[in-house]
Tab-separated table of C-alpha atoms in Angstrom:
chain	number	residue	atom	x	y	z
A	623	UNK	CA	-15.852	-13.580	-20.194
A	624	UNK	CA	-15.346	-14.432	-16.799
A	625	UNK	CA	-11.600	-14.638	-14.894
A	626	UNK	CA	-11.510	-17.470	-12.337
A	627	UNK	CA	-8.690	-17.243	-10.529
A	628	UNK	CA	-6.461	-19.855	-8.663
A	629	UNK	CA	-4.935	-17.718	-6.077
A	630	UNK	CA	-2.670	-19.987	-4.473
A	631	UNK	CA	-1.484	-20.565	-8.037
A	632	UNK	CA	-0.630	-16.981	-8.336
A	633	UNK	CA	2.794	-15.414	-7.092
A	634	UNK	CA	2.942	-12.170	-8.646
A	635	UNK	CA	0.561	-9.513	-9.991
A	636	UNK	CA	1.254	-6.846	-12.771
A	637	UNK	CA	-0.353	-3.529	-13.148
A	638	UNK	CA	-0.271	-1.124	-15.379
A	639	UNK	CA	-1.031	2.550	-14.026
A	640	UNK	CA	-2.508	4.784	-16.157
A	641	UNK	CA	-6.063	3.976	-16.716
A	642	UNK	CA	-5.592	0.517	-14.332
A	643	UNK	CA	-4.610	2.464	-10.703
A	644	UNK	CA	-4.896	6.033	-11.840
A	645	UNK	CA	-8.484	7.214	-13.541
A	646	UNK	CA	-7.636	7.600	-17.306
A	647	UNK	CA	-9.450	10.724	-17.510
A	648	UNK	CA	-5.650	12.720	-17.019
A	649	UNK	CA	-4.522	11.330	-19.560
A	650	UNK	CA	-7.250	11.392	-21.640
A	651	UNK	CA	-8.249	15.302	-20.894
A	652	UNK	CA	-4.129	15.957	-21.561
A	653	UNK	CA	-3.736	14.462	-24.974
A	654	UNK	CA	-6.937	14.803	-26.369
A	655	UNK	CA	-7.887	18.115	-25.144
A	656	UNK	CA	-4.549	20.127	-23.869
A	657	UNK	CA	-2.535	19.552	-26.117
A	658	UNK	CA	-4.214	20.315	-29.434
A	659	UNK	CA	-5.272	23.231	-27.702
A	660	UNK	CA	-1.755	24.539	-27.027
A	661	UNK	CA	-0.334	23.385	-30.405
A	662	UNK	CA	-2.949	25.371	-31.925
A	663	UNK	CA	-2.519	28.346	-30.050
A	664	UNK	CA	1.345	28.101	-30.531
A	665	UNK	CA	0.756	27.571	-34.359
A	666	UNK	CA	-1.991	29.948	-35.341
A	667	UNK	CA	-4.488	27.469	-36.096
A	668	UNK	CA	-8.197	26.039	-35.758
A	669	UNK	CA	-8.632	23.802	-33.343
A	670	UNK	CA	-10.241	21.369	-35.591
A	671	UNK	CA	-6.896	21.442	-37.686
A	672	UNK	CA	-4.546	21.385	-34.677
A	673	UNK	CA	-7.304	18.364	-33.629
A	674	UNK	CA	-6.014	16.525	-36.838
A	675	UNK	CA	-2.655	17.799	-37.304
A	676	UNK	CA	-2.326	15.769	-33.706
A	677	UNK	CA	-4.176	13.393	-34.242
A	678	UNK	CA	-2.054	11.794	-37.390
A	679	UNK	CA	1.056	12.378	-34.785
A	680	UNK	CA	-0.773	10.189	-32.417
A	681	UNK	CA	-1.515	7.478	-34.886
A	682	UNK	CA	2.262	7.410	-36.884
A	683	UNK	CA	3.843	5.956	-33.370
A	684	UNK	CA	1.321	4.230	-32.038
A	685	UNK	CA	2.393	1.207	-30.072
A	686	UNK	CA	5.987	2.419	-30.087
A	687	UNK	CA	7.931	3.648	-27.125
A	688	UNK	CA	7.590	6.999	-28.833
A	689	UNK	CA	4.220	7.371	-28.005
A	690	UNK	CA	4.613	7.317	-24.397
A	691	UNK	CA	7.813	9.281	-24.501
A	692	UNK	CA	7.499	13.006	-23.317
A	693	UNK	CA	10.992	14.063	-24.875
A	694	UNK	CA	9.930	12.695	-28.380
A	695	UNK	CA	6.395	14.882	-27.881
A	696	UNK	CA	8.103	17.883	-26.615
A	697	UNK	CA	10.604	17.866	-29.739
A	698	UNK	CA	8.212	16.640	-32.042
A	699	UNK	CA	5.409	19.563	-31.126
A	700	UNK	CA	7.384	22.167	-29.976
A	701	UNK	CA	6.322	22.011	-26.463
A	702	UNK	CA	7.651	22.053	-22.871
A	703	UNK	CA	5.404	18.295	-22.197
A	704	UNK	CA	7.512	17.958	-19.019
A	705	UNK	CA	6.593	21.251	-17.647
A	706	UNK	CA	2.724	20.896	-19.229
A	707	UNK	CA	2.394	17.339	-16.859
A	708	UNK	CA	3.761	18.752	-14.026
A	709	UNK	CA	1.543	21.909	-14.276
A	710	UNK	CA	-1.103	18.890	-14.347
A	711	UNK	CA	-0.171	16.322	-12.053
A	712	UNK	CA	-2.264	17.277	-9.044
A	713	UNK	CA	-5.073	16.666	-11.455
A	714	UNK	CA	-3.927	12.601	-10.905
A	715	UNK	CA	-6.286	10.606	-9.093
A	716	UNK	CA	-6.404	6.646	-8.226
A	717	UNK	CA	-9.231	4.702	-8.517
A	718	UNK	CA	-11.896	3.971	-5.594
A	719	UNK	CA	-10.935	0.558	-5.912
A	720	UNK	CA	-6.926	0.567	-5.799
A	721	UNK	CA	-5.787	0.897	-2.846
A	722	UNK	CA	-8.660	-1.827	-1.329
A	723	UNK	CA	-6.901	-4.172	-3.835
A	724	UNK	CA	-3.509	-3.609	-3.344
A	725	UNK	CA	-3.488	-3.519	0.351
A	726	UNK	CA	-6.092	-6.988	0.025
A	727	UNK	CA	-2.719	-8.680	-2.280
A	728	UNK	CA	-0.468	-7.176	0.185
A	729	UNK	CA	-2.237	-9.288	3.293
A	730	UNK	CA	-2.130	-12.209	0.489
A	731	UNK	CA	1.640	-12.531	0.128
A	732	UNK	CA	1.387	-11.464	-3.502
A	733	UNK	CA	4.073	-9.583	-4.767
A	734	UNK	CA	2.580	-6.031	-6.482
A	735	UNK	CA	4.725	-4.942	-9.595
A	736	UNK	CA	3.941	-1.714	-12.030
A	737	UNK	CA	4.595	-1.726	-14.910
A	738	UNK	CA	3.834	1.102	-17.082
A	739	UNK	CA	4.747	2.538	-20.418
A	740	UNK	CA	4.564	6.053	-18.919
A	741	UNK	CA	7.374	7.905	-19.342
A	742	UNK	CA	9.745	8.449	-16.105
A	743	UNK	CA	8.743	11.629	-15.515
A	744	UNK	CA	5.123	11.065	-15.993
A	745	UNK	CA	5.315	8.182	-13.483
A	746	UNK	CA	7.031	10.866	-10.837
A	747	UNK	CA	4.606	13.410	-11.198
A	748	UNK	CA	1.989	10.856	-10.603
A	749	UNK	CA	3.596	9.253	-8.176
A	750	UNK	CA	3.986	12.637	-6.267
A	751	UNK	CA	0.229	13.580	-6.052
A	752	UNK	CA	-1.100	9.829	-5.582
A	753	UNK	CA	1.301	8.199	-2.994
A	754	UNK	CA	0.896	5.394	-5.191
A	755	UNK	CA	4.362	3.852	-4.543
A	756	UNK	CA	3.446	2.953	-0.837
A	757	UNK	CA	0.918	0.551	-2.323
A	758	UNK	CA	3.561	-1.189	-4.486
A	759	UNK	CA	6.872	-4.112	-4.020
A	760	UNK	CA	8.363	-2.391	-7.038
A	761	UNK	CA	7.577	0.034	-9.590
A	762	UNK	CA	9.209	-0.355	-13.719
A	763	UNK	CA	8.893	2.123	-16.429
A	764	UNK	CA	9.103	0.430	-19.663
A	765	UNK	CA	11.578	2.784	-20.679
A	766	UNK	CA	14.204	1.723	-18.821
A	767	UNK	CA	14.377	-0.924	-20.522
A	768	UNK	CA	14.167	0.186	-24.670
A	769	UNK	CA	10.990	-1.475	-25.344
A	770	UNK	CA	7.209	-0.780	-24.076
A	771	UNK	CA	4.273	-3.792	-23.541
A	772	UNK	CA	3.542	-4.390	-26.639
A	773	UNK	CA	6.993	-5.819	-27.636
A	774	UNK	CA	7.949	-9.379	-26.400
A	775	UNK	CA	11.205	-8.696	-25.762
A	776	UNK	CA	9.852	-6.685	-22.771
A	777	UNK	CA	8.030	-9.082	-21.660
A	778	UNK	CA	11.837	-11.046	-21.408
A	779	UNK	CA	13.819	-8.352	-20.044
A	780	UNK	CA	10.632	-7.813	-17.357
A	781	UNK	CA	10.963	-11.718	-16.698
A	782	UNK	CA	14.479	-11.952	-15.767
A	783	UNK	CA	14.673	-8.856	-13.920
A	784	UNK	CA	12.059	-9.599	-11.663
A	785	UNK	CA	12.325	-13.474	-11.316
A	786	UNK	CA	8.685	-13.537	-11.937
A	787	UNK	CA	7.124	-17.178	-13.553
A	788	UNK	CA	4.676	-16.121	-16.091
A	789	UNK	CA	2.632	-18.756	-15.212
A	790	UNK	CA	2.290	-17.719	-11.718
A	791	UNK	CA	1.617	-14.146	-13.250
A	792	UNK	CA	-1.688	-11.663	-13.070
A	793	UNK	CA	-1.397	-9.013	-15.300
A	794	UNK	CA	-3.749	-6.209	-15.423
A	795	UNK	CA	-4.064	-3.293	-18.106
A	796	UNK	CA	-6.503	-1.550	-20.415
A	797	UNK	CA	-5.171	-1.831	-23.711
A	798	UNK	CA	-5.753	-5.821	-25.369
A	799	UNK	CA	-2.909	-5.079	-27.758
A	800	UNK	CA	-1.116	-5.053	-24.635
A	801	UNK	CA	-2.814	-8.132	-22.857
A	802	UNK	CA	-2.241	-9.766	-26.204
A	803	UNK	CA	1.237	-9.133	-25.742
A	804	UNK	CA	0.941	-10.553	-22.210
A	805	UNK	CA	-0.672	-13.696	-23.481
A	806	UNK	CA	1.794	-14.062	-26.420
A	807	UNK	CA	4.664	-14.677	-23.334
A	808	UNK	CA	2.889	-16.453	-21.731
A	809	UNK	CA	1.312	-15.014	-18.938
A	810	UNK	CA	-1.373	-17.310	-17.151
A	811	UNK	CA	-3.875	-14.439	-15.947
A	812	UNK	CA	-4.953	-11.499	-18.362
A	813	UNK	CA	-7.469	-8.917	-17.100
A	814	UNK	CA	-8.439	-5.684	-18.708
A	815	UNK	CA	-10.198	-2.835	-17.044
A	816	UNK	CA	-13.293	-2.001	-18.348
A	817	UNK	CA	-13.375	1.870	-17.065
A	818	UNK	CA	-10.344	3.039	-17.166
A	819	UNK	CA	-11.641	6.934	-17.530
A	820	UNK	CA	-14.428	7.385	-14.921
A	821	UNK	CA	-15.851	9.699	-17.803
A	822	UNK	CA	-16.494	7.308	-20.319
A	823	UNK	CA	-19.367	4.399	-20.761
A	824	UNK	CA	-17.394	0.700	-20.165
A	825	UNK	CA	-15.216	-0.845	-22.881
A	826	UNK	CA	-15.309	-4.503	-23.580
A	827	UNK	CA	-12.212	-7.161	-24.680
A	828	UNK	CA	-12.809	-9.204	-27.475
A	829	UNK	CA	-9.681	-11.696	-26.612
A	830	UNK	CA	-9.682	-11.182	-22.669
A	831	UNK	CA	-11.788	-11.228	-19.388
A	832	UNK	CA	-12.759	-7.506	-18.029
A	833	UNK	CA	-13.172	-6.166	-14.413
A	834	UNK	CA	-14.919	-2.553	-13.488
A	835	UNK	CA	-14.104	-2.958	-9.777
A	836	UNK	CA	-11.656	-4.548	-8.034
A	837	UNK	CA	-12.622	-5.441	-4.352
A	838	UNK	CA	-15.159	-7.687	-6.887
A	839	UNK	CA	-11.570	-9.781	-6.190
A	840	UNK	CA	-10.902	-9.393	-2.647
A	841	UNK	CA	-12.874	-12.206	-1.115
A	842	UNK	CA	-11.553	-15.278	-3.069
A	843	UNK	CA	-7.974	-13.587	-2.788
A	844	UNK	CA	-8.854	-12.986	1.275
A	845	UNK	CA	-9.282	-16.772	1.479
A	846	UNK	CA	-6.382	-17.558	0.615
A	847	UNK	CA	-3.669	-17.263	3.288
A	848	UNK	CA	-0.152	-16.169	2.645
């Protein structure tokens, strides 16, 4: 599926972070790999057990705010999760193609919004070892406001604190629940990422159009004066 894009049509661009800006393989290496590993060092058991014991965590909160929340993790496993992603964070890379593509909207007029379901303290850390925020008009953490992407009445709170016209809107992210979501409100422009974890063979969308590289964009969005 292929994303044609009417830039001059377009006011405002969304992105998620983790897995959209920042290679997924952080994330992916923390809560697949670390932490098993240090819940079942802490409790005394396999790894294969810890592996599932986790797992089934994962799964019970999926889609919820919880799942992205660090505070909920650290009570719910018994771990410092704060202290683990800091330990971490210089381990947080962007993408090759991020900065080319922010700085190419910048030049365009087009206003560059995050938003994220990270936890604030994850977005910090990352923020910290990245210099992502110099790249970005504005940067939201879905807990601020009670609800993450996959709720719609996120999608409203986003929408009037931001003055942004979902029609005018290009929203970027690597989940489709998500760009489902995004689509539900109305959102003209849906794109997911099709490597999020620079580890990993390509994913594919079933409801949505999928990028691997950016500055793919650049040229039709150079064209286009502010």
């Amino acid at each position: 599926m292929h994303l044609d894009i009417a830039w001059q049509d377009v006011d405002t661009v969304l992105l998620d972070m983790d897995g959209t800006l920042l290679d997924l393989a952080f994330d992916n290496y923390f809560w697949q790999k670390l932490v098993p590993e240090t819940y079942g060092e802490r409790q005394g058991i396999s790894p294969a057990q810890a592996q599932e014991f986790i797992r089934q965590q994962y799964s019970a909160v999926q889609h919820t705010l919880n799942w992205y929340c660090l505070d909920y993790w650290s009570e719910r496993l018994g771990l410092d999760i704060c202290a683990m992603t800091t330990a971490q964070g210089p381990h947080a890379i962007l993408r090759e193609d991020t900065v080319p593509f922010l700085d190419a909207l910048q030049a365009s007029g087009k206003r560059r919004i995050l938003l994220t379901n990270a936890h604030p303290h994850n977005l910090a850390v990352k923020l910290e070892h990245t210099g992502l925020a110099s790249h970005l008009d504005l940067l939201l953490s879905t807990h601020t406001f009670g609800y993450p992407k996959e709720d719609q009445r996120l999608w409203q709170a986003v929408a009037e604190e931001t003055g942004l016209q979902p029609e005018r809107t290009l929203f970027i992210d690597d989940s489709e629940p998500i760009l489902d979501a995004a689509a539900t409100f109305g959102i003209r422009y849906c794109l997911g990422v099709t490597n999020p974890d620079s580890g990993l063979a390509d994913k594919s969308y079933l409801r949505h159009p999928g990028m691997n590289d950016y500055r793919r964009m650049i040229p039709s969005l150079s064209k286009e004066k502010p």
